[in-house]
XYZ file of C-alpha atoms in Angstrom:
615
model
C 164.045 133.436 83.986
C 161.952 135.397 81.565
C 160.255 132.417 80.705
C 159.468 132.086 84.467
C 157.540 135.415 84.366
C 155.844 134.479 80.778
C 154.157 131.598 82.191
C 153.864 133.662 85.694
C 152.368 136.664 83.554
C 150.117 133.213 82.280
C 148.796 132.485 85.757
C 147.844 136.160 86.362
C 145.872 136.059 83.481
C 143.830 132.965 84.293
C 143.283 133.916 87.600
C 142.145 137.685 86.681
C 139.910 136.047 83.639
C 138.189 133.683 86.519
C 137.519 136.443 88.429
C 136.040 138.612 85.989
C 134.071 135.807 84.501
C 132.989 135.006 87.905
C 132.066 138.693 88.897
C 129.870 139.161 85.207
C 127.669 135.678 86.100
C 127.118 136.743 88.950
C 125.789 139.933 88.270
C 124.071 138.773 85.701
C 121.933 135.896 87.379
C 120.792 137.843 90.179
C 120.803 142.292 90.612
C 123.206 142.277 93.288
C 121.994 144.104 96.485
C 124.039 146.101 98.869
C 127.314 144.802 97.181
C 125.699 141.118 97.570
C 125.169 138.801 94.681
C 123.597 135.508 94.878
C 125.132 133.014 92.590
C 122.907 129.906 93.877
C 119.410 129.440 95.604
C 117.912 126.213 96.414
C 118.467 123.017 98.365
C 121.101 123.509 101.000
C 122.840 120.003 100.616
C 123.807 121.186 96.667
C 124.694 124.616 98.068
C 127.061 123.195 100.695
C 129.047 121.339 97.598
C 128.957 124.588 95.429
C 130.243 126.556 98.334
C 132.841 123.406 98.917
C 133.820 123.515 95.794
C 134.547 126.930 94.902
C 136.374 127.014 98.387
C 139.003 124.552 96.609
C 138.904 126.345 92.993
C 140.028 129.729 94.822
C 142.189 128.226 97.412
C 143.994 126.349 94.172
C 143.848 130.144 92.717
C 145.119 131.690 95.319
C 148.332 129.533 95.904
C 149.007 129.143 92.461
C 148.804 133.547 92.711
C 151.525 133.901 95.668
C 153.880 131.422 94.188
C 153.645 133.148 90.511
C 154.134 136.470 92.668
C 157.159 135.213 94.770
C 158.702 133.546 91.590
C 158.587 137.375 90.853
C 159.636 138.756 93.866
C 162.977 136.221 93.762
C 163.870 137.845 90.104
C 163.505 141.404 91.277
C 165.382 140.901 94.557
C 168.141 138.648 92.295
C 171.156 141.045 92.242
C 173.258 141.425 88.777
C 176.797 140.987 88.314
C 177.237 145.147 88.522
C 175.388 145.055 91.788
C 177.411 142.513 93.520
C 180.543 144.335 91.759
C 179.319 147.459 93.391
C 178.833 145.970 96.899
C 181.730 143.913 96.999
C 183.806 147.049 96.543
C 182.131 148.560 99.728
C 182.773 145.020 101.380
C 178.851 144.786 101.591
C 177.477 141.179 100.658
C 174.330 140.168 98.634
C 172.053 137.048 98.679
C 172.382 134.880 95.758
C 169.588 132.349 95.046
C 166.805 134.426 97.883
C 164.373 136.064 97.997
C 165.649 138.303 99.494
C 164.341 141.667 101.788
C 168.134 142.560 102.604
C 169.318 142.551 98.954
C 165.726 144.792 97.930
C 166.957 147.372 100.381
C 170.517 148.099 98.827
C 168.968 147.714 95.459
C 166.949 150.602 93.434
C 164.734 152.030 94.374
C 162.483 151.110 91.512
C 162.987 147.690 91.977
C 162.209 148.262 95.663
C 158.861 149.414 94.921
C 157.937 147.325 92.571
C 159.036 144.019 94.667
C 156.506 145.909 97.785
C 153.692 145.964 95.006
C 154.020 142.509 94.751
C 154.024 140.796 97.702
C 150.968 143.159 99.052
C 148.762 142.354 96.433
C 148.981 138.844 97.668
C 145.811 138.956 99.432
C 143.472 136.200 99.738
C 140.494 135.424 97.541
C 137.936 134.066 99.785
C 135.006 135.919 99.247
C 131.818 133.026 98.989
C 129.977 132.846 101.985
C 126.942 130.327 102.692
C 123.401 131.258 104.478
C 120.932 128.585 104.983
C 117.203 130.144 105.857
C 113.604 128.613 105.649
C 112.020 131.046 103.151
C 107.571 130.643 103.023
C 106.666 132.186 99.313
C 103.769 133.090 100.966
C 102.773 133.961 104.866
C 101.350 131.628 107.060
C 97.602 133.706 107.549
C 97.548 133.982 103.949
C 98.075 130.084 103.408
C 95.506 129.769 106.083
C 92.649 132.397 105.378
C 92.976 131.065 101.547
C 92.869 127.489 102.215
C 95.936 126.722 100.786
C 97.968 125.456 103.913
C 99.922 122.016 103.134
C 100.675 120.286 106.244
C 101.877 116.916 106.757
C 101.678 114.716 109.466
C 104.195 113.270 112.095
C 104.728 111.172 114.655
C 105.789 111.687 117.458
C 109.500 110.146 116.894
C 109.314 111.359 113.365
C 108.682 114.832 114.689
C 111.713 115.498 117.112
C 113.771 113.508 114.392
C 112.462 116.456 112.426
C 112.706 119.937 114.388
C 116.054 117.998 116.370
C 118.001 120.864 113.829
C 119.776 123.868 114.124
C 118.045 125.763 111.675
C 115.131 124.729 109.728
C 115.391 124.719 106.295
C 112.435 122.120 104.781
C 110.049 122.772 107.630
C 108.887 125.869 109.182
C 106.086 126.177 111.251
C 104.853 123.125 113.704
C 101.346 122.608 115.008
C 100.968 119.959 118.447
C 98.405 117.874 118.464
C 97.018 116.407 121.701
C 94.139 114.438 122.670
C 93.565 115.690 126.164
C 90.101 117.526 126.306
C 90.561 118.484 129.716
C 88.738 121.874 130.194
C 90.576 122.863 133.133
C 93.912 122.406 131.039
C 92.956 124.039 128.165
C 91.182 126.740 129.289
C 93.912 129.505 129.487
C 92.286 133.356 129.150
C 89.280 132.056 127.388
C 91.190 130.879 124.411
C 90.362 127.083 123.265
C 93.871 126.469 122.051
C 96.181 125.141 125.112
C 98.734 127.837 126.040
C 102.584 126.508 127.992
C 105.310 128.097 128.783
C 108.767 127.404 126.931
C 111.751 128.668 127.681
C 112.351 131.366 124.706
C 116.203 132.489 124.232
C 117.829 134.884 121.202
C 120.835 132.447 119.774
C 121.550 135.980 117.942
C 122.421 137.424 121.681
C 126.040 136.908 122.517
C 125.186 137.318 125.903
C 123.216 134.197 126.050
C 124.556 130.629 127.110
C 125.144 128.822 123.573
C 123.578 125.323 125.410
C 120.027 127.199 124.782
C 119.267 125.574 121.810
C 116.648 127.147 119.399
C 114.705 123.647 120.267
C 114.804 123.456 123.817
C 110.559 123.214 123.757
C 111.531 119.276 123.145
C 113.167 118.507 126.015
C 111.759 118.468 129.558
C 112.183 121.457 132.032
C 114.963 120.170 134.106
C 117.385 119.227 131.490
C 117.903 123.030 129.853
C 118.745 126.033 132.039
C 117.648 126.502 135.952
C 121.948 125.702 136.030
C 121.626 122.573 134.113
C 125.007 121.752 132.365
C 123.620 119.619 129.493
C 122.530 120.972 126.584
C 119.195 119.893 124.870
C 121.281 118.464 121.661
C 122.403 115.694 123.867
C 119.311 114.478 125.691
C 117.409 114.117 122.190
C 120.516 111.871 121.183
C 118.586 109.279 123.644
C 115.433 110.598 123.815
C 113.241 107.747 124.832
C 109.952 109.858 124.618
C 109.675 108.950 128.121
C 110.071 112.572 129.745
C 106.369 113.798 128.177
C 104.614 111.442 131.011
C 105.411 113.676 133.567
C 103.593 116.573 131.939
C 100.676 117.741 132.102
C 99.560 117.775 128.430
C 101.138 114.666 126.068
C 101.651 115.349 122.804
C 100.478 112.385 120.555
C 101.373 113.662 116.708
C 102.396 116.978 115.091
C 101.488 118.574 111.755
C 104.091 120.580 110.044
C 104.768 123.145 107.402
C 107.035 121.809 104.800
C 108.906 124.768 102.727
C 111.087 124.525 99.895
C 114.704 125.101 100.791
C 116.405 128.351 99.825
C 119.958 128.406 101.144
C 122.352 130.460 99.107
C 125.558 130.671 97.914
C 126.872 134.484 97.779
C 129.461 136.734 96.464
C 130.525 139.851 97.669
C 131.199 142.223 94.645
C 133.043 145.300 96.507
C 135.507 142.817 97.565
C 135.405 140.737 94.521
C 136.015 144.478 92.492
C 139.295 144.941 95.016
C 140.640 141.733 94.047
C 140.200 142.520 90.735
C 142.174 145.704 91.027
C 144.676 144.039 92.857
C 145.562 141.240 90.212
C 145.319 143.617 87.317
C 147.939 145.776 89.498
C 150.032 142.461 89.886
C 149.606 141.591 86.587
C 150.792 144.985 85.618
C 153.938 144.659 87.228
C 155.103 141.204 85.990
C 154.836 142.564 82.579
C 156.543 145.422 83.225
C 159.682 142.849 85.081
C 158.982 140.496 81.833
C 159.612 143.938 79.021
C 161.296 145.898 80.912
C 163.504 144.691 83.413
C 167.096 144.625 81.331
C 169.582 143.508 84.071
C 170.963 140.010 83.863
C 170.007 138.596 87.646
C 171.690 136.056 88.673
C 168.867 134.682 89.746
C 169.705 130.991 90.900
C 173.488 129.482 92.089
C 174.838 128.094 88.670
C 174.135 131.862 87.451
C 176.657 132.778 90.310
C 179.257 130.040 89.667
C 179.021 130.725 85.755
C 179.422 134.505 86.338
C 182.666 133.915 88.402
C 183.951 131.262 87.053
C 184.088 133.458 83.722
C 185.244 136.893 85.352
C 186.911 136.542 88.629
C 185.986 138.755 91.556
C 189.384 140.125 92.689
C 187.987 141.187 96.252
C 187.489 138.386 97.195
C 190.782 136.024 95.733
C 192.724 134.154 97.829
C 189.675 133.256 100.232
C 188.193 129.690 98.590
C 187.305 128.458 102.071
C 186.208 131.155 103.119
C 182.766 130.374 104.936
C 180.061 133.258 105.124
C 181.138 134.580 108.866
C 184.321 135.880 107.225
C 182.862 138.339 104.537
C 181.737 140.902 107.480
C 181.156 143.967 106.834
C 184.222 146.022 106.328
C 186.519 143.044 107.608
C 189.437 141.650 105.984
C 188.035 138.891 103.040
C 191.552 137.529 102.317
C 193.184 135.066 104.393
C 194.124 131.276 104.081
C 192.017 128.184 105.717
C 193.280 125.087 106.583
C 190.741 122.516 105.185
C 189.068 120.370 108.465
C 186.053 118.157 106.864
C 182.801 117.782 108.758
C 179.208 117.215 107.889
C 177.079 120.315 107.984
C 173.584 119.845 108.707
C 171.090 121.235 106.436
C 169.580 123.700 109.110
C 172.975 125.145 108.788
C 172.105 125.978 105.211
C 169.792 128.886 106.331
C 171.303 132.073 108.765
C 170.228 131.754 111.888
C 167.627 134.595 111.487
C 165.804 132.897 109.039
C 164.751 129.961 111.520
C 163.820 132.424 113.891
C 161.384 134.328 112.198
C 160.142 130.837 110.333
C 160.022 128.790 113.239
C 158.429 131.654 115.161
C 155.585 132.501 113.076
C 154.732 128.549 112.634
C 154.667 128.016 116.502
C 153.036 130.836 117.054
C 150.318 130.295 114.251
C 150.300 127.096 116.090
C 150.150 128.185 119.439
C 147.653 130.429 118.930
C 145.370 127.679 117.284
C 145.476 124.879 120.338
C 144.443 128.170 122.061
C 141.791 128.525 120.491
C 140.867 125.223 120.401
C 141.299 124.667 124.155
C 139.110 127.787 124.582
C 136.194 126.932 122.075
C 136.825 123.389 123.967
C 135.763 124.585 127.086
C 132.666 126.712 126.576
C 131.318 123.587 123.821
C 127.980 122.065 125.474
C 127.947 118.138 126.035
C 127.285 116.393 122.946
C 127.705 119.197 120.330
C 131.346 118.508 119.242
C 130.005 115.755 117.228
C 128.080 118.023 115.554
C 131.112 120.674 114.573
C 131.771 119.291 110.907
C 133.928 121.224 108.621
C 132.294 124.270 107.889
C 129.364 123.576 109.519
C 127.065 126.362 110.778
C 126.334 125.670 114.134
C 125.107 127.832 116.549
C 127.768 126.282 119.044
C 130.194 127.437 117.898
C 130.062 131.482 116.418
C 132.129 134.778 117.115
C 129.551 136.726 117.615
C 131.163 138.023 120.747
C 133.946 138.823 118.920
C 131.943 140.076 115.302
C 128.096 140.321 114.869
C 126.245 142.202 112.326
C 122.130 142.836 111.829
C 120.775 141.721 108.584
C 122.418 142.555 105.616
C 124.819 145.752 105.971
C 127.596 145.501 104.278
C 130.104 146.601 106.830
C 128.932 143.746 108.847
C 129.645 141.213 106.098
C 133.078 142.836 105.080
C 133.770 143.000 109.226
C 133.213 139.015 108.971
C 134.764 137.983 105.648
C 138.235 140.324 106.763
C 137.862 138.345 110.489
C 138.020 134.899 108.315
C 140.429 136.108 105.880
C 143.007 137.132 108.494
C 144.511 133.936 109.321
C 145.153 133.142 105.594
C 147.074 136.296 105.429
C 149.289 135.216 108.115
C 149.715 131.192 106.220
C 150.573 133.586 103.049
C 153.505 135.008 105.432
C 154.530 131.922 106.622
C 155.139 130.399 103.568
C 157.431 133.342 102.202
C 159.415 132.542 105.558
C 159.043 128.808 105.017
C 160.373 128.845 101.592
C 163.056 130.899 102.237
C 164.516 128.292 104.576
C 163.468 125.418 102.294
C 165.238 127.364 99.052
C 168.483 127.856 101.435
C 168.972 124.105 102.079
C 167.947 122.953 98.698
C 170.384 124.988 96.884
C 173.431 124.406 99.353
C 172.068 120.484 98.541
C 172.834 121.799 95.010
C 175.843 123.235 96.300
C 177.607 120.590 97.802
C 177.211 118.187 95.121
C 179.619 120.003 93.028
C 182.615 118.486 95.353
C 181.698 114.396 94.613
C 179.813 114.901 91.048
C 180.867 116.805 87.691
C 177.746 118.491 86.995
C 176.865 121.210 84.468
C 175.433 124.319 86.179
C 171.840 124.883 86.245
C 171.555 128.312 84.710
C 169.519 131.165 83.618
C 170.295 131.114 80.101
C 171.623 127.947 79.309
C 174.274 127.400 76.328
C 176.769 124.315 75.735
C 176.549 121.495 78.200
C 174.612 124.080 80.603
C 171.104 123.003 81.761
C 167.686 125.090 82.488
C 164.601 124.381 84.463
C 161.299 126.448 84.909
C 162.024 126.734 88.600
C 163.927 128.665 90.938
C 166.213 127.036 93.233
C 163.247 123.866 94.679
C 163.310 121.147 92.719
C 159.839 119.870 91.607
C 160.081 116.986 93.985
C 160.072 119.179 96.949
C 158.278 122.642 95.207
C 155.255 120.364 94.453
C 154.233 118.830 97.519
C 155.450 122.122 99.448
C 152.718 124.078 97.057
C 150.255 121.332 97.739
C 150.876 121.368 101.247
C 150.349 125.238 101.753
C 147.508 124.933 99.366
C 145.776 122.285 102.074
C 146.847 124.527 105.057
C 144.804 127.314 103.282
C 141.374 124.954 102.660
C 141.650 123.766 105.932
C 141.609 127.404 107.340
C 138.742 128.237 105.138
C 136.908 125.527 106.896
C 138.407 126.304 109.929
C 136.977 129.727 110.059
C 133.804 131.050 107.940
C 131.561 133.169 107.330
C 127.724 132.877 108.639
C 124.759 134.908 107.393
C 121.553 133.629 108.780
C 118.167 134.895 107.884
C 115.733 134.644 110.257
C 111.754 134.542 109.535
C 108.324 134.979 111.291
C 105.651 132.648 111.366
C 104.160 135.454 108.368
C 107.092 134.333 106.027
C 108.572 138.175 106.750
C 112.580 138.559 107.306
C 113.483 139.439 110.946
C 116.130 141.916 110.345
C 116.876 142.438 113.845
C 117.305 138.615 114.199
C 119.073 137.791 111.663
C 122.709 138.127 111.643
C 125.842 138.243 109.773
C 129.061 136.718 111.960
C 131.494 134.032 111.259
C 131.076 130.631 112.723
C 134.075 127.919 113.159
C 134.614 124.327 113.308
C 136.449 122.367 115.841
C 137.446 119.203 113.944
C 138.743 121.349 110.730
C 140.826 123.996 113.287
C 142.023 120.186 114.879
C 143.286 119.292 111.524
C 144.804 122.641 110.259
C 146.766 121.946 113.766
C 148.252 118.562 112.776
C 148.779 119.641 109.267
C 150.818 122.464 110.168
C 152.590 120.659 112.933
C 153.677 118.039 110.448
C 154.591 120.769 108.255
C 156.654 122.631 110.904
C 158.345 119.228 111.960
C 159.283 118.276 108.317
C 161.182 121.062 108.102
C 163.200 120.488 111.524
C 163.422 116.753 110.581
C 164.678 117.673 106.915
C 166.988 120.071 108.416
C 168.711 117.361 110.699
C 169.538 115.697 107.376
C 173.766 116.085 106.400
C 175.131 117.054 103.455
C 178.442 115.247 102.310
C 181.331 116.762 103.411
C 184.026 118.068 101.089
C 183.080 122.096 100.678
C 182.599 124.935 102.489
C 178.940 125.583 103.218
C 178.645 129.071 101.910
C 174.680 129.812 102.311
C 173.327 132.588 99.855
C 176.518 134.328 100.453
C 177.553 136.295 97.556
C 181.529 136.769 98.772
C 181.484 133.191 100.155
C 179.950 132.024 96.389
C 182.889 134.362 94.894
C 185.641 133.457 96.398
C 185.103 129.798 95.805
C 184.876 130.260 91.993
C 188.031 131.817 91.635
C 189.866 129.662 88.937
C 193.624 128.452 88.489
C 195.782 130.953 86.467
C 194.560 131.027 83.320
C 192.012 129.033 82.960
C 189.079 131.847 83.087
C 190.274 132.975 79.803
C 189.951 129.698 78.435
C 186.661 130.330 76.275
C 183.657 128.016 77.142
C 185.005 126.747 81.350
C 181.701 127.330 82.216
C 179.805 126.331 79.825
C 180.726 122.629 80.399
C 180.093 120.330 83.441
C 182.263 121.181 86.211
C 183.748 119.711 89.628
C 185.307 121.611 92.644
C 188.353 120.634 94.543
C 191.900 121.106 94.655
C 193.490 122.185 91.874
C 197.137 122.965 92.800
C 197.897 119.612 94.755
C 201.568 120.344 94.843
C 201.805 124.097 96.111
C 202.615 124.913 99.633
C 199.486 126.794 100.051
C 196.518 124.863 97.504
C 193.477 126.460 95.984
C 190.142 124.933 95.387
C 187.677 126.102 92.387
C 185.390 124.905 89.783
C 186.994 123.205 87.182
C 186.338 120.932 83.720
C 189.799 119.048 84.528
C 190.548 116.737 87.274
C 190.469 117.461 90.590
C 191.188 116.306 94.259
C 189.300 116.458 97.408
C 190.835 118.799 99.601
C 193.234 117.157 101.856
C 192.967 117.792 105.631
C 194.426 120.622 107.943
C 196.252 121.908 104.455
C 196.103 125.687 103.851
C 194.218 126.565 101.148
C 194.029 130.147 99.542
């Protein structure tokens, strides 16, 4: 296992040295303001893939950080042959091959606080957050008075194709031309320029209906507001150009203001500095398990088999079938079994407990979600959920009821970025309780093989015909795609759920502080697919555990008396030097006894043979 922590120690390191190396760019590209660096200015379709793309470098970070800190939390919750020595005496069991929160809790206390410093420093590192604002270099009088105004013309298809956006980002301001001289139409307070009414509405007011689209002036009267239920976004998805004969002044071109884009990919250093801390402190502590740490854990099942295999547990002899109900507490752990095959499912594998809390948390991570969605569903204007790409700004669909800053405060943005953080905290739960259930069937898999296949154990410390890994108790074939799957779950949430800072300007070119606004925005069709993917997640596991193992021993969980008392060996043979070290098979051992035993053993064994008592 200490090689586990060297290369866990590793992945601290690389994720710590990103971060830093991160944090010093971006300070150095641009003087961070109010805690706010920008890393990237410019056009906002290359800002969208930066912003994409680091979303995916620190979601890979992340998940490659919790399972590096839960390969750590396993070894520091892994009891040692003393402890389980010590317990047993009390008739008080331990979890073998867990992570476990019940073994940390009759452990030290060291160890106890050291396991706690772990698993909260798992926090998430999703700190980038996109704005997208039309930014004049200079204002629009000045351009004017100085002659330097560059306009270009439109038609008039070419100019609702144009403004038919959210937020403008290439154009700014817009200039309607018409050819109607009528004096009685123009003529509005002296003033030779024609004056109309539009329907004005603040998108930055939570109060207001989210149909009002920041371009209603394109669509007629009738078809925005006054209790219309369409929004303007899905008229001009069939605007025929036909609804301007019924005005009283047609528009026949436009000229408009064409602006070089400025969206901007940006870092929050307060939070990047906590993260920081946080790794350094996790880092920290997987050295100190990796120099240490001096106990011998036996921290996967062949360290448990070798360990009593070689010294025998005497409080727990004469129990080999014992099954995990009958090491209570302060009950009797001796007592012959008559042998009844049956196939065990693999849910059976984890307590009963564990599927509750795993179970619960997915359903209700997944409950909660289709609530959502059916919510956010309901209040979505007609023709807009075509619009809700993955972490798409959209005015459509933003929290601000539930989060809204003004301009650029940083208590806004660390309100927003903790909002869209929080449902990654509760996947990073999740998948502690997920692979807990997952590591309980695998290693009873692991388990029952031991009955139909002489194996050598998969240890620890491996010497003689004894075999190591780099993992725990999953098996790459199912620790892979279970990493990759968690690692989706957590992209998918990040474009689930996001944060929005939008910058609002005047026709001058000068920030509107008071409109613009810091808030997190959401997408529909990513929060639909973080649904599916963690409902196929939560029904592999059921489906997996309806799977059956073979029959032919006792399904003893992560119990550390049931483990014990099936490793007791025939007289004699655990002073024969080296039984463990060399590939072993359980069964019965004393075929012609009255009352049989089963155990590991290198020599030949029987299955058990039904309804016979077995001690």
């Amino acid at each position: 296992w200490r090689r586990g922590i060297f290369y866990c120690v590793i992945t601290g390191l690389v994720v710590l040295l990103s971060v830093l190396s991160f944090a010093g760019w971006a300070m150095t590209r641009h003087q961070p303001s109010k805690g706010i660096a920008v890393v990237f200015q410019g056009a906002c379709s290359k800002s969208k893939i930066i912003s994409a793309t680091s979303h995916i470098v620190i979601n890979v970070l992340s998940t490659l950080l919790l399972g590096a800190s839960n390969y750590c939390m396993h070894i520091l919750s892994a009891p040692s042959r003393r402890d389980i020595d010590r317990m047993h005496a009390r008739k008080v069991v331990l979890d073998i091959g867990l992570n476990s929160v019940s073994n940390i809790s009759k452990l030290s206390w060291n160890r106890s606080l050291l396991w706690c410093l772990l698993g909260l420093s798992s926090i998430p590192l999703h700190l980038i957050g996109v704005s997208g604002s039309p930014q004049p270099p200079t204002s629009w009088l000045e351009q004017v008075q100085k002659g330097e105004l560059q306009l270009a013309p439109l038609d008039k298809n070419a100019c609702i194709e144009t403004y038919d956006q959210f937020f403008m980002t290439r154009n700014a301001n817009l200039i309607l031309v018409t050819e109607n001289n009528n004096s009685q139409v123009a003529d509005c307070f002296d003033s030779s320029v024609l004056a109309t009414y539009l329907g004005a509405y603040n998108y930055s007011d939570p109060n207001v209906d989210r149909t009002y689209m920041s371009y209603s002036w394109l669509c007629r009267n009738d078809g925005e507001g006054a209790g219309m239920p369409r929004a303007c976004a899905s008229y001009l998805s069939g605007c025929n150009l036909t609804y301007g004969r019924s005005l009283i002044v047609g528009i026949d071109r436009c000229l408009t203001q064409q602006v070089e884009e400025k969206c901007t990919v940006e870092a929050n250093m307060y939070l990047l500095y906590t993260v920081i801390a946080f790794v350094t402190c996790k880092i920290i502590g997987m050295i100190w398990i990796l120099q240490f740490f001096r106990e011998k854990p036996l921290a996967v099942l062949g360290d448990a088999i070798a360990s009593f295999v070689t010294k025998s547990d005497s409080v727990t002899f004469g129990a080999c079938l014992g099954p995990p109900q009958m090491f209570q507490e302060h009950g009797n752990w001796q007592g012959a079994r008559k042998w009844q095959p049956r196939s065990r499912r693999w849910a059976a594998a984890a307590s009963v407990s564990q599927w509750l809390v795993c179970l619960g948390l997915c359903f209700s991570a997944i409950g909660g979600a289709i609530a959502l969605l059916v919510t956010a569903i309901g209040d979505v204007p007609e023709g807009a959920l075509g619009r809700s790409a993955f972490g798409t700004i959209n005015p459509a669909f933003m929290l601000m009821n539930v989060v809204k800053g003004k301009g650029n405060s940083a208590s806004s943005i660390v309100s927003a970025i903790l909002l869209a953080n929080t449902p990654q905290l509760i996947i990073s739960l999740i998948y502690i309780s997920y692979n807990s259930v997952w590591t309980s069937m695998l290693m009873s898999l692991e388990w029952s093989q031991y009955a139909h296949t002489r194996r050598p154990l998969r240890v620890s410390y491996p010497s003689g015909a004894q075999r190591s890994t780099y993992r725990l108790q999953i098996p790459y074939r199912y620790g892979v795609p279970l990493m990759t799957l968690i690692g989706s779950i957590h992209w998918l949430i990040s474009q689930s759920i996001f944060l929005v800072r939008i910058r609002v300007f005047s026709a001058e070119g000068v920030e509107d502080v008071d409109d613009s606004i810091t808030t997190c925005g959401y997408s529909l069709k990513a929060l639909i697919a973080t649904i599916v993917v963690g409902g196929v997640a939560a029904l592999a596991i059921i489906m997996f555990g309806c799977r059956g193992y073979r029959p032919g021993m006792t399904l003893v969980r992560s119990n550390s008396a049931a483990i014990s008392a099936a490793c007791h060996t025939q007289s004699g043979e655990d002073d024969d030097e080296g039984a463990a070290l060399q590939p072993l098979l359980w069964g019965d051992v004393l075929s012609t006894s009255e009352v049989g035993h089963c155990c590991f053993s290198k020599a030949e064994v029987s299955m058990p043979k039904k309804v016979r008592l077995y001690a």
